[in-house]
Amino acid sequence: MQLFFRPIEKKFEGEGILPHGNFNNTEEWKPLIHYLEKGAIDFPNHIMFKMGDSDGVIQESYTYQNTNSNSNKIANYLINNCKINKEDKVGIFMLNCAEFVFSILAIHKTGAIQVPINKDEKGDRLAYVVNYSEMKVLMIDETAIELLSPIADKFEKLEKIFICGNKDNIPDKIGQIPCEKFEKFYTSDDSNPEIELSIKDKERCMFTSGTTGMPKGVVREHGGVLMTVRSYIQHQGIKNKDVLMSVLSLGHANAQAMCLFAAIGAGATAVFFPKFSASNFWKWAHDCEATATNFLGAVAEYLWSAKPSEYDNKHNVRIVLAGPAPRNIIDFEKRFNVKIIEGYGSTEMGMPLWKSPEDSRVGSCGYQVEGYYLEIRNPEKINEVIRPHWDPGESKAPPESAKGLLFIRPNVPNTTLNEYFKDERRTREAFDDDGFFNSDDVFAAGTDGRYYFMGRYSRLRVSGENVDPTAVADLALMYPSIQDAIAVGVRLPDISDDELKLNIILQEGMNFNPKDFCTWMADKAIIAMVPRFIEIYSDGFPVTASQKVKVAELKEITDKTWDRAKEGLKFSARK
């Protein structure tokens, strides 16, 4: 399939060229390691990636030749000494480090399937991922030892663990699983393994956190990597002199696909840090000479709330992919001297929506990405397609008739969800008979061709009324002392409907009285939208390794949770 690479304005493009082309012809796509190996020959001394420490200091730097050589050694050891074959599962449970990068690429080279594990997993959930994935080998750092030790007796098929870190602190076994120092890999041959591989082969089994129950394994193919790399290079204007920076975990798709893989596809340089620091983010960007980066979750809000610094615009970052974009996007761009690009994606489907840097209209997720076909459907009549009839230029908010579920169909094979691992029913139900995937997200399509995110479809039912938690949070944000807000549903014992809990972050130095706030809310909306529970998070919302908010924790009722019912504060609906 021939795709069209739409050029963007020069001011949004990086410097240099695209040594591997623009990936327009999908028939010519090859797995990512092909471009790494080609780079090791064509520009061996160009820096492939750098690794910083938790203080933002770059500690390690590797050329394309170094990266390829070290990845080859690990791959050859896995093949020859661990008997890893195509489609075997190999796990990675590390904080961001050079060994993480080498492990990802080495697993590609073996033809095996990488299983990156959320760095914050522990206990039964961690044991579940290790066992359910059927991984044979697991790579960890020394900080993971104390997390694995208590559950090691539960491992079923794991054969060996490799540990990087302090050489004097590596055990011979964790439970009954034999351990080796990561350095053992480097005794192997550094030639390319030459395993036959195509974009149709499976690349990863990534376990999503989920909101209930155990994580589910999302299996994607190598073609999905190329689709995302191509889109990122096009929409972010990436060239081989760019430096892509990530503070997100390499256990997450964003840091892998939109930093490491995109850098390899463009012949550029990636930089990784093991954590996010709102107060030091722009200094780190300055020091590592970053030109592009990505935000997820609450990152933009934390950066905006940080104290002004000389580094706010003393850096070379020209473009940022943000999901979601800052609410005060124009002021944000002005303060930090960057261009914010918004898009929409998921673990299963990649990035079907992307905004162009020239697009000045605020609020949309952009346009349909080439390689996808999208429909908005009526959730009450799932086969009924909602045609665009809302003009965002005339009305800021879409009518209810314009809102519906976003359905996504890939037009390029092997680029989206292959299967939910060992879950035939869920895999079968993921796509309808016409090949469309139900995103379970509510969108409105404007007559301008843009798509606008409206919220999650799964709404709350409070006191017999359907309540949109996004609408509750949006209303709360109009209150003067509230900086950020997330509304969630709480199910209490013996109560069939949800109770509404509002989680908030206050503006610095502002006072907040929950009774006054609820009275204000009751004056603004139906009573069902007035929260029963309110909790203030003075240190920010709890987030995952990928900076996504831990919604499950927000649903907990703690001793810090204010309860309107206990205060005897009631409101009467209009009769």
Coordinates of C-alpha atoms in Angstrom, one line a residue:
M1 CA 0.0 0.0 0.0
Q2 CA 1.3 3.4 -0.9
L3 CA 0.8 6.1 1.8
F4 CA 1.2 9.8 1.3
F5 CA 3.9 11.6 3.4
R6 CA 2.4 15.1 3.9
P7 CA 5.1 17.7 4.3
I8 CA 4.9 20.2 7.1
E9 CA 6.2 23.8 7.4
K10 CA 10.0 24.0 7.7
K11 CA 9.9 25.7 11.1
F12 CA 8.4 22.5 12.6
E13 CA 10.9 20.2 11.0
G14 CA 14.2 19.1 12.5
E15 CA 17.5 19.4 10.8
G16 CA 19.0 16.7 8.6
I17 CA 17.6 14.0 6.4
L18 CA 15.7 10.7 6.7
P19 CA 18.4 8.1 5.8
H20 CA 15.9 5.3 5.5
G21 CA 13.3 7.2 3.6
N22 CA 9.7 8.2 4.7
F23 CA 8.2 4.6 4.9
N24 CA 5.5 5.5 2.4
N25 CA 5.5 2.1 0.7
T26 CA 4.2 -0.5 3.2
E27 CA 5.3 -3.3 0.9
E28 CA 8.9 -2.3 1.6
W29 CA 8.6 -2.2 5.4
K30 CA 11.0 -4.3 7.4
P31 CA 11.2 -5.0 11.1
L32 CA 12.9 -2.2 13.0
I33 CA 16.2 -4.1 13.6
H34 CA 16.9 -3.9 9.9
Y35 CA 17.2 -0.1 10.2
L36 CA 19.4 -0.4 13.3
E37 CA 21.7 -2.8 11.5
K38 CA 21.8 -0.6 8.5
G39 CA 22.6 2.4 10.7
A40 CA 25.4 0.5 12.3
I41 CA 27.0 0.2 8.8
D42 CA 26.0 3.6 7.2
F43 CA 26.6 5.9 10.2
P44 CA 28.3 3.7 12.9
N45 CA 29.6 6.6 15.0
H46 CA 26.3 8.5 15.2
I47 CA 24.9 8.4 18.8
M48 CA 21.9 6.1 18.9
F49 CA 20.9 6.7 22.6
K50 CA 22.0 8.3 25.8
M51 CA 21.0 7.3 29.4
G52 CA 20.7 9.8 32.2
D53 CA 20.5 9.3 35.9
S54 CA 17.8 10.4 38.3
D55 CA 19.6 13.7 38.7
G56 CA 19.4 14.4 35.0
V57 CA 23.1 13.8 34.3
I58 CA 23.9 11.8 31.2
Q59 CA 26.0 8.8 32.3
E60 CA 26.1 6.6 29.2
S61 CA 26.2 7.2 25.5
Y62 CA 26.1 4.5 22.7
T63 CA 26.6 4.8 19.0
Y64 CA 24.6 2.9 16.4
Q65 CA 27.5 0.5 16.2
N66 CA 27.7 0.0 20.0
T67 CA 24.0 -0.5 20.3
N68 CA 23.8 -3.0 17.5
S69 CA 26.9 -4.9 18.8
N70 CA 25.6 -5.2 22.4
S71 CA 22.1 -6.2 21.2
N72 CA 23.6 -8.9 19.1
K73 CA 25.6 -10.3 22.0
I74 CA 22.5 -10.6 24.1
A75 CA 20.5 -12.1 21.2
N76 CA 23.1 -14.7 20.3
Y77 CA 23.4 -15.7 24.0
L78 CA 19.6 -16.1 24.2
I79 CA 19.5 -18.2 21.1
N80 CA 22.5 -20.4 21.8
N81 CA 22.5 -20.7 25.6
C82 CA 18.9 -20.2 26.6
K83 CA 17.3 -21.9 23.5
I84 CA 15.1 -18.9 22.8
N85 CA 13.1 -19.5 19.5
K86 CA 10.7 -17.4 17.5
E87 CA 7.6 -16.4 19.4
D88 CA 9.1 -17.5 22.8
K89 CA 8.3 -14.9 25.4
V90 CA 11.1 -12.9 27.1
G91 CA 10.3 -10.5 30.0
I92 CA 11.9 -7.2 31.0
F93 CA 11.3 -5.8 34.5
M94 CA 13.6 -2.8 34.9
L95 CA 13.8 0.9 35.5
N96 CA 15.1 2.8 32.5
C97 CA 18.7 1.8 31.8
A98 CA 20.9 0.9 28.9
E99 CA 20.3 -2.8 29.5
F100 CA 16.6 -2.2 29.0
V101 CA 17.3 -0.8 25.5
F102 CA 19.7 -3.5 24.5
S103 CA 17.2 -6.2 25.8
I104 CA 14.3 -4.8 23.7
L105 CA 16.4 -4.8 20.5
A106 CA 18.0 -8.2 21.3
I107 CA 14.6 -9.8 21.7
H108 CA 13.6 -8.4 18.3
K109 CA 16.7 -10.0 16.8
T110 CA 15.9 -13.4 18.2
G111 CA 12.4 -13.4 16.7
A112 CA 11.0 -13.8 20.2
I113 CA 8.2 -11.6 21.8
Q114 CA 9.1 -9.0 24.3
V115 CA 7.0 -8.8 27.5
P116 CA 7.8 -5.5 29.1
I117 CA 6.4 -5.4 32.7
N118 CA 5.1 -2.2 34.4
K119 CA 7.9 -1.2 36.8
D120 CA 5.3 -0.7 39.6
E121 CA 3.8 -4.2 39.5
K122 CA 4.1 -6.3 42.6
G123 CA 2.7 -9.3 44.4
D124 CA 0.1 -11.4 42.8
R125 CA -0.3 -9.2 39.7
L126 CA 3.4 -9.5 39.0
A127 CA 3.3 -13.2 39.4
Y128 CA 0.3 -13.4 37.1
V129 CA 2.1 -11.5 34.3
V130 CA 5.2 -13.7 34.6
N131 CA 3.2 -16.9 34.6
Y132 CA 0.3 -16.0 32.2
S133 CA 2.8 -14.7 29.6
E134 CA 4.7 -18.0 29.7
M135 CA 8.0 -16.2 29.6
K136 CA 11.1 -18.4 29.6
V137 CA 13.6 -15.7 30.5
L138 CA 13.3 -12.5 32.5
M139 CA 15.7 -9.6 32.6
I140 CA 15.7 -7.4 35.7
D141 CA 17.7 -4.8 37.6
E142 CA 18.8 -5.2 41.2
T143 CA 15.9 -3.1 42.5
A144 CA 13.5 -5.8 41.3
I145 CA 15.0 -8.6 43.4
E146 CA 13.0 -7.6 46.5
L147 CA 9.8 -7.6 44.4
L148 CA 10.4 -11.0 42.9
S149 CA 11.7 -12.8 46.0
P150 CA 8.3 -13.0 47.9
I151 CA 6.5 -14.5 44.9
A152 CA 9.3 -16.6 43.4
D153 CA 7.7 -19.9 44.6
K154 CA 4.7 -19.1 42.3
F155 CA 6.6 -19.0 39.1
E156 CA 5.6 -21.8 36.8
K157 CA 7.6 -21.7 33.5
L158 CA 10.3 -19.2 34.1
E159 CA 13.7 -20.8 33.5
K160 CA 16.3 -18.1 34.1
I161 CA 16.7 -14.6 35.4
F162 CA 19.4 -12.1 34.3
I163 CA 20.2 -9.3 36.7
C164 CA 22.0 -6.0 35.9
G165 CA 23.4 -3.8 38.6
N166 CA 25.9 -4.1 41.5
K167 CA 28.0 -7.1 40.7
D168 CA 28.4 -7.9 44.4
N169 CA 24.7 -8.0 45.0
I170 CA 23.5 -10.7 42.5
P171 CA 22.1 -13.9 44.0
D172 CA 22.6 -17.3 42.5
K173 CA 18.9 -17.9 42.7
I174 CA 15.6 -16.2 43.3
G175 CA 13.4 -18.9 44.8
Q176 CA 14.4 -21.9 42.7
I177 CA 15.0 -19.9 39.5
P178 CA 18.7 -19.7 38.6
C179 CA 20.1 -16.2 38.1
E180 CA 23.0 -14.9 36.0
K181 CA 24.7 -11.5 35.9
F182 CA 23.6 -9.5 32.9
E183 CA 27.3 -9.2 32.0
K184 CA 27.2 -12.8 31.0
F185 CA 25.5 -11.8 27.8
Y186 CA 28.6 -9.9 26.7
T187 CA 30.7 -13.0 26.4
S188 CA 28.8 -14.0 23.3
D189 CA 29.3 -13.3 19.6
D190 CA 28.4 -9.8 18.3
S191 CA 27.4 -10.7 14.8
N192 CA 23.9 -10.2 13.5
P193 CA 21.9 -13.3 14.3
E194 CA 20.2 -13.2 10.9
I195 CA 16.9 -14.7 12.1
E196 CA 14.3 -14.5 9.4
L197 CA 11.7 -11.9 10.5
S198 CA 9.0 -9.9 8.8
I199 CA 6.4 -7.2 9.8
K200 CA 3.9 -10.1 10.2
D201 CA 5.8 -11.6 13.1
K202 CA 4.7 -10.8 16.7
E203 CA 6.7 -8.1 18.4
R204 CA 5.3 -7.6 21.9
C205 CA 2.9 -8.8 24.5
M206 CA 2.2 -5.7 26.6
F207 CA 0.0 -6.1 29.7
T208 CA -2.3 -3.2 30.2
S209 CA -3.0 -2.1 33.8
G210 CA -6.7 -2.4 33.4
T211 CA -9.3 -1.0 35.9
T212 CA -10.5 -4.3 37.4
G213 CA -9.1 -7.8 37.6
M214 CA -5.7 -8.9 36.3
P215 CA -3.9 -7.2 33.4
K216 CA -4.6 -8.4 29.8
G217 CA -1.9 -9.1 27.3
V218 CA -2.1 -7.0 24.1
V219 CA -0.1 -8.7 21.3
R220 CA 1.1 -6.5 18.5
E221 CA 3.2 -7.2 15.4
H222 CA 6.3 -5.6 14.0
G223 CA 4.2 -3.8 11.4
G224 CA 2.6 -1.8 14.2
V225 CA 6.0 -0.5 15.1
L226 CA 6.6 0.8 11.6
M227 CA 3.2 2.4 11.4
T228 CA 3.8 4.4 14.6
V229 CA 7.3 5.3 13.6
R230 CA 6.2 6.6 10.2
S231 CA 3.4 8.6 11.7
Y232 CA 5.7 10.1 14.4
I233 CA 8.4 11.1 11.9
Q234 CA 5.8 12.7 9.6
H235 CA 3.7 14.6 12.2
Q236 CA 6.5 15.7 14.5
G237 CA 8.9 16.5 11.6
I238 CA 11.7 14.3 12.9
K239 CA 15.0 14.1 11.0
N240 CA 18.4 12.4 11.8
K241 CA 19.8 15.4 13.7
D242 CA 17.0 15.4 16.1
V243 CA 17.3 14.3 19.8
L244 CA 14.2 12.6 21.2
M245 CA 13.9 12.8 25.0
S246 CA 11.7 10.6 27.2
V247 CA 11.1 10.5 30.9
L248 CA 8.5 7.8 30.6
S249 CA 9.2 4.1 31.4
L250 CA 10.5 1.9 28.6
G251 CA 8.0 -0.6 29.8
H252 CA 5.4 1.6 28.2
A253 CA 4.6 1.8 24.4
N254 CA 5.2 5.6 24.3
A255 CA 8.8 5.5 25.3
Q256 CA 9.6 2.6 23.1
A257 CA 7.7 3.5 19.9
M258 CA 7.8 7.3 20.0
C259 CA 11.4 7.7 21.3
L260 CA 13.6 4.6 20.9
F261 CA 12.0 3.2 17.7
A262 CA 11.3 6.6 16.1
A263 CA 14.9 7.5 16.7
I264 CA 16.1 4.4 14.9
G265 CA 13.6 4.9 12.1
A266 CA 14.9 8.4 11.5
G267 CA 18.6 7.7 12.2
A268 CA 18.3 10.1 15.1
T269 CA 19.3 10.0 18.8
A270 CA 17.1 9.0 21.8
V271 CA 17.7 10.1 25.4
F272 CA 16.1 8.4 28.4
F273 CA 15.8 9.4 32.1
P274 CA 14.6 7.0 34.8
K275 CA 12.0 9.4 36.2
F276 CA 10.0 12.6 35.7
S277 CA 10.9 15.8 37.5
A278 CA 8.6 18.8 37.0
S279 CA 11.1 21.2 38.5
N280 CA 14.0 19.9 36.4
F281 CA 12.4 18.8 33.2
W282 CA 13.4 21.7 31.0
K283 CA 16.9 21.9 32.5
W284 CA 17.4 18.2 31.6
A285 CA 16.1 18.9 28.1
H286 CA 18.5 21.8 27.8
D287 CA 21.5 19.7 29.0
C288 CA 20.8 16.8 26.7
E289 CA 20.1 19.0 23.7
A290 CA 16.6 17.5 23.2
T291 CA 14.6 18.8 20.2
A292 CA 11.4 16.7 20.7
T293 CA 9.6 15.0 23.6
N294 CA 6.3 13.5 24.6
F295 CA 3.8 14.1 27.4
L296 CA 1.3 11.7 28.9
G297 CA -1.3 12.0 31.5
A298 CA -0.6 14.8 34.1
V299 CA 2.9 15.7 32.9
A300 CA 1.8 19.0 31.3
E301 CA -0.2 20.1 34.4
Y302 CA 2.8 19.4 36.6
L303 CA 5.1 21.4 34.4
W304 CA 2.7 24.3 34.3
S305 CA 2.4 24.3 38.1
A306 CA 6.2 24.2 38.6
K307 CA 7.9 27.4 39.7
P308 CA 9.2 29.5 36.7
S309 CA 12.8 28.7 35.8
E310 CA 15.4 30.2 33.5
Y311 CA 15.2 26.9 31.6
D312 CA 11.5 27.3 30.8
N313 CA 12.4 28.5 27.3
K314 CA 16.2 28.0 27.5
H315 CA 16.2 24.7 25.6
N316 CA 16.0 23.4 22.0
V317 CA 12.7 21.4 22.3
R318 CA 10.7 22.6 19.3
I319 CA 7.8 20.1 19.3
V320 CA 5.9 18.0 21.9
L321 CA 3.4 15.2 21.4
A322 CA 0.9 15.5 24.3
G323 CA -1.9 13.2 25.3
P324 CA -3.9 15.1 26.4
A325 CA -2.8 18.6 25.5
P326 CA -2.6 21.2 28.3
R327 CA -5.9 22.9 28.8
N328 CA -4.2 26.3 28.6
I329 CA -2.3 25.3 25.5
I330 CA -1.7 28.7 24.1
D331 CA -0.2 30.1 27.4
F332 CA 1.7 26.8 27.8
E333 CA 3.3 27.1 24.3
K334 CA 4.1 30.7 25.0
R335 CA 5.7 30.1 28.4
F336 CA 7.8 27.1 27.3
N337 CA 8.4 28.1 23.7
V338 CA 7.2 24.8 22.2
K339 CA 4.6 23.6 19.7
I340 CA 2.1 21.1 21.2
I341 CA 0.8 18.4 19.0
E342 CA -2.2 16.4 20.2
G343 CA -3.2 12.9 19.1
Y344 CA -5.2 9.9 20.2
G345 CA -4.1 6.3 20.6
S346 CA -4.3 3.1 22.5
T347 CA -2.2 0.1 23.3
E348 CA -4.4 -2.0 20.9
M349 CA -4.7 0.3 17.9
G350 CA -1.7 2.6 17.9
M351 CA -2.3 6.2 16.9
P352 CA -5.3 6.6 14.5
L353 CA -5.6 10.4 15.2
W354 CA -2.9 13.0 14.9
K355 CA -2.9 16.8 14.8
S356 CA -0.7 18.6 12.3
P357 CA 1.6 21.3 13.7
E358 CA 0.1 24.0 11.5
D359 CA -3.4 23.4 12.9
S360 CA -4.2 26.3 15.2
R361 CA -7.6 25.2 16.3
V362 CA -7.6 24.2 19.9
G363 CA -9.4 21.2 21.3
S364 CA -9.3 18.5 18.7
C365 CA -7.2 15.3 18.5
G366 CA -6.6 16.1 14.8
Y367 CA -7.3 14.2 11.7
Q368 CA -7.5 10.5 10.7
V369 CA -4.1 9.1 10.2
E370 CA -3.3 7.4 6.8
G371 CA -3.6 3.7 7.3
Y372 CA -6.8 3.9 9.4
Y373 CA -10.5 4.4 8.7
L374 CA -12.7 5.8 11.4
E375 CA -16.4 6.0 12.1
I376 CA -18.5 7.5 14.9
R377 CA -21.4 5.3 15.8
N378 CA -24.6 5.6 17.8
P379 CA -24.0 3.6 21.0
E380 CA -27.7 2.8 21.2
K381 CA -27.8 1.5 17.6
I382 CA -24.3 0.2 17.2
N383 CA -24.5 -0.2 13.4
E384 CA -25.7 3.3 12.8
V385 CA -23.0 5.6 11.6
I386 CA -23.2 9.3 12.8
R387 CA -22.3 11.5 9.8
P388 CA -20.5 14.8 10.7
H389 CA -23.1 17.6 11.1
W390 CA -21.5 19.8 13.8
D391 CA -19.6 22.9 12.7
P392 CA -17.0 23.6 15.5
G393 CA -16.5 27.1 14.0
E394 CA -20.1 28.0 14.8
S395 CA -20.7 26.1 18.1
K396 CA -17.9 25.3 20.6
A397 CA -19.8 22.3 22.1
P398 CA -21.2 19.6 19.8
P399 CA -24.9 18.6 20.1
E400 CA -25.7 15.2 21.6
S401 CA -26.6 14.0 18.1
A402 CA -23.0 14.4 17.0
K403 CA -21.5 12.3 19.8
G404 CA -20.9 8.6 19.5
L405 CA -18.4 5.8 20.0
L406 CA -15.2 5.9 17.9
F407 CA -14.8 2.7 15.8
I408 CA -11.4 2.1 14.2
R409 CA -10.4 -0.1 11.2
P410 CA -6.8 -0.6 10.2
N411 CA -6.3 -0.4 6.4
V412 CA -2.7 -1.7 6.6
P413 CA -2.4 -5.4 7.7
N414 CA -0.3 -6.3 10.8
T415 CA -0.4 -2.8 12.3
T416 CA -2.9 -3.1 15.2
L417 CA -4.1 -5.6 17.8
N418 CA -3.2 -9.2 16.8
E419 CA -4.8 -10.9 19.8
Y420 CA -5.5 -10.6 23.5
F421 CA -3.0 -13.3 24.6
K422 CA -4.7 -16.6 25.3
D423 CA -8.1 -15.0 25.3
E424 CA -10.0 -16.2 22.2
R425 CA -13.3 -14.8 23.2
R426 CA -12.0 -11.3 23.8
T427 CA -10.0 -11.3 20.6
R428 CA -13.0 -12.5 18.6
E429 CA -15.2 -9.8 20.1
A430 CA -12.6 -7.0 19.7
F431 CA -13.5 -6.5 16.0
D432 CA -16.9 -6.5 14.3
D433 CA -17.6 -8.4 11.1
D434 CA -16.4 -5.4 9.1
G435 CA -13.0 -5.2 10.9
F436 CA -13.8 -2.3 13.1
F437 CA -12.5 -2.0 16.7
N438 CA -14.7 -0.4 19.4
S439 CA -12.6 2.1 21.3
D440 CA -15.2 2.6 24.0
D441 CA -14.4 6.3 23.8
V442 CA -16.9 9.0 22.9
F443 CA -16.0 11.4 20.1
A444 CA -17.6 14.0 17.9
A445 CA -16.5 14.5 14.3
G446 CA -16.7 18.0 13.1
T447 CA -17.6 19.1 9.6
D448 CA -14.0 20.5 9.6
G449 CA -12.7 16.9 9.4
R450 CA -11.3 17.0 12.9
Y451 CA -12.2 14.5 15.7
Y452 CA -12.9 15.8 19.2
F453 CA -12.6 13.6 22.3
M454 CA -15.6 13.8 24.6
G455 CA -14.8 11.3 27.3
R456 CA -15.2 7.6 28.1
Y457 CA -18.4 5.9 27.1
S458 CA -18.8 4.0 30.4
R459 CA -20.8 6.5 32.3
L460 CA -21.8 6.6 36.0
R461 CA -25.3 6.2 37.2
V462 CA -26.0 8.4 40.3
S463 CA -29.4 8.5 42.0
G464 CA -31.0 7.1 38.9
E465 CA -29.3 9.7 36.6
N466 CA -26.7 9.1 34.0
V467 CA -23.7 11.2 34.9
D468 CA -20.6 11.9 32.8
P469 CA -17.6 12.0 35.1
T470 CA -15.7 14.2 32.5
A471 CA -18.5 16.7 32.6
V472 CA -18.4 16.8 36.5
A473 CA -14.6 17.4 36.4
D474 CA -15.0 20.1 33.7
L475 CA -17.5 21.9 35.9
A476 CA -15.4 21.6 39.0
L477 CA -12.5 23.2 37.1
M478 CA -14.5 26.4 36.8
Y479 CA -14.3 26.7 40.6
P480 CA -11.7 29.4 41.4
S481 CA -9.5 27.4 43.8
I482 CA -9.4 24.1 41.8
Q483 CA -6.3 23.4 39.7
D484 CA -7.2 19.9 38.5
A485 CA -10.1 17.5 39.0
I486 CA -11.0 13.9 38.2
A487 CA -14.4 12.5 39.0
V488 CA -14.9 8.7 39.5
G489 CA -17.7 6.4 40.6
V490 CA -17.5 4.6 43.9
R491 CA -19.6 1.5 44.5
L492 CA -20.6 1.0 48.1
P493 CA -21.9 -2.2 49.6
D494 CA -25.6 -2.9 49.1
I495 CA -26.1 0.1 46.9
S496 CA -26.8 -0.5 43.2
D497 CA -26.0 3.0 41.9
D498 CA -22.7 4.8 42.0
E499 CA -21.7 7.4 44.5
L500 CA -19.7 10.2 43.0
K501 CA -16.2 11.0 44.2
L502 CA -14.3 14.1 43.1
N503 CA -10.5 14.1 43.4
I504 CA -8.9 17.6 43.2
I505 CA -5.7 19.5 43.3
L506 CA -5.9 23.0 44.6
Q507 CA -4.4 26.2 43.2
E508 CA -1.3 27.1 45.2
G509 CA -2.2 29.2 48.2
M510 CA -5.9 28.9 47.7
N511 CA -8.4 27.9 50.4
F512 CA -11.2 25.3 49.8
N513 CA -14.3 24.6 51.7
P514 CA -16.1 21.4 50.5
K515 CA -19.5 22.6 51.8
D516 CA -19.3 25.9 49.9
F517 CA -18.1 24.0 46.8
C518 CA -21.0 21.6 46.8
T519 CA -23.4 24.4 47.3
W520 CA -21.9 26.1 44.2
M521 CA -22.1 22.8 42.3
A522 CA -25.7 22.4 43.2
D523 CA -26.4 25.8 41.8
K524 CA -24.7 24.9 38.5
A525 CA -25.9 21.4 37.7
I526 CA -28.3 18.6 38.5
I527 CA -28.0 17.2 42.0
A528 CA -26.6 13.9 40.7
M529 CA -23.5 15.8 39.6
V530 CA -22.8 17.1 43.1
P531 CA -20.1 14.7 44.6
R532 CA -20.8 12.9 47.8
F533 CA -17.0 12.4 48.4
I534 CA -14.2 14.8 47.9
E535 CA -10.5 14.2 48.4
I536 CA -7.7 16.8 48.1
Y537 CA -4.3 15.6 46.7
S538 CA -1.7 18.1 47.9
D539 CA 1.2 16.2 46.1
G540 CA -0.6 15.5 42.8
F541 CA -2.6 12.5 41.7
P542 CA -0.9 9.1 42.0
V543 CA 0.5 8.1 38.6
T544 CA 1.9 5.0 36.9
A545 CA 5.3 4.6 35.2
S546 CA 3.8 6.1 32.1
Q547 CA 2.5 9.1 34.0
K548 CA -1.1 8.0 33.7
V549 CA -3.3 8.6 36.7
K550 CA -4.0 5.5 38.8
V551 CA -7.7 5.7 38.7
A552 CA -8.2 2.6 40.9
E553 CA -6.5 4.5 43.8
L554 CA -8.7 7.6 43.2
K555 CA -11.8 5.4 43.9
E556 CA -10.6 4.5 47.4
I557 CA -12.3 6.0 50.4
T558 CA -9.6 7.0 52.9
D559 CA -9.4 8.9 56.2
K560 CA -8.6 12.0 54.0
T561 CA -11.9 11.7 52.1
W562 CA -14.6 14.2 53.0
D563 CA -18.1 12.7 53.0
R564 CA -21.0 15.0 52.3
A565 CA -23.5 12.5 53.8
K566 CA -21.7 12.5 57.2
E567 CA -21.8 16.3 57.2
G568 CA -25.5 16.1 56.7
L569 CA -25.3 18.4 53.6
K570 CA -28.3 17.6 51.4
F571 CA -29.7 19.2 48.3
S572 CA -33.2 18.8 46.8
A573 CA -33.9 18.2 43.2
R574 CA -36.5 20.4 41.4
K575 CA -39.9 18.8 41.9

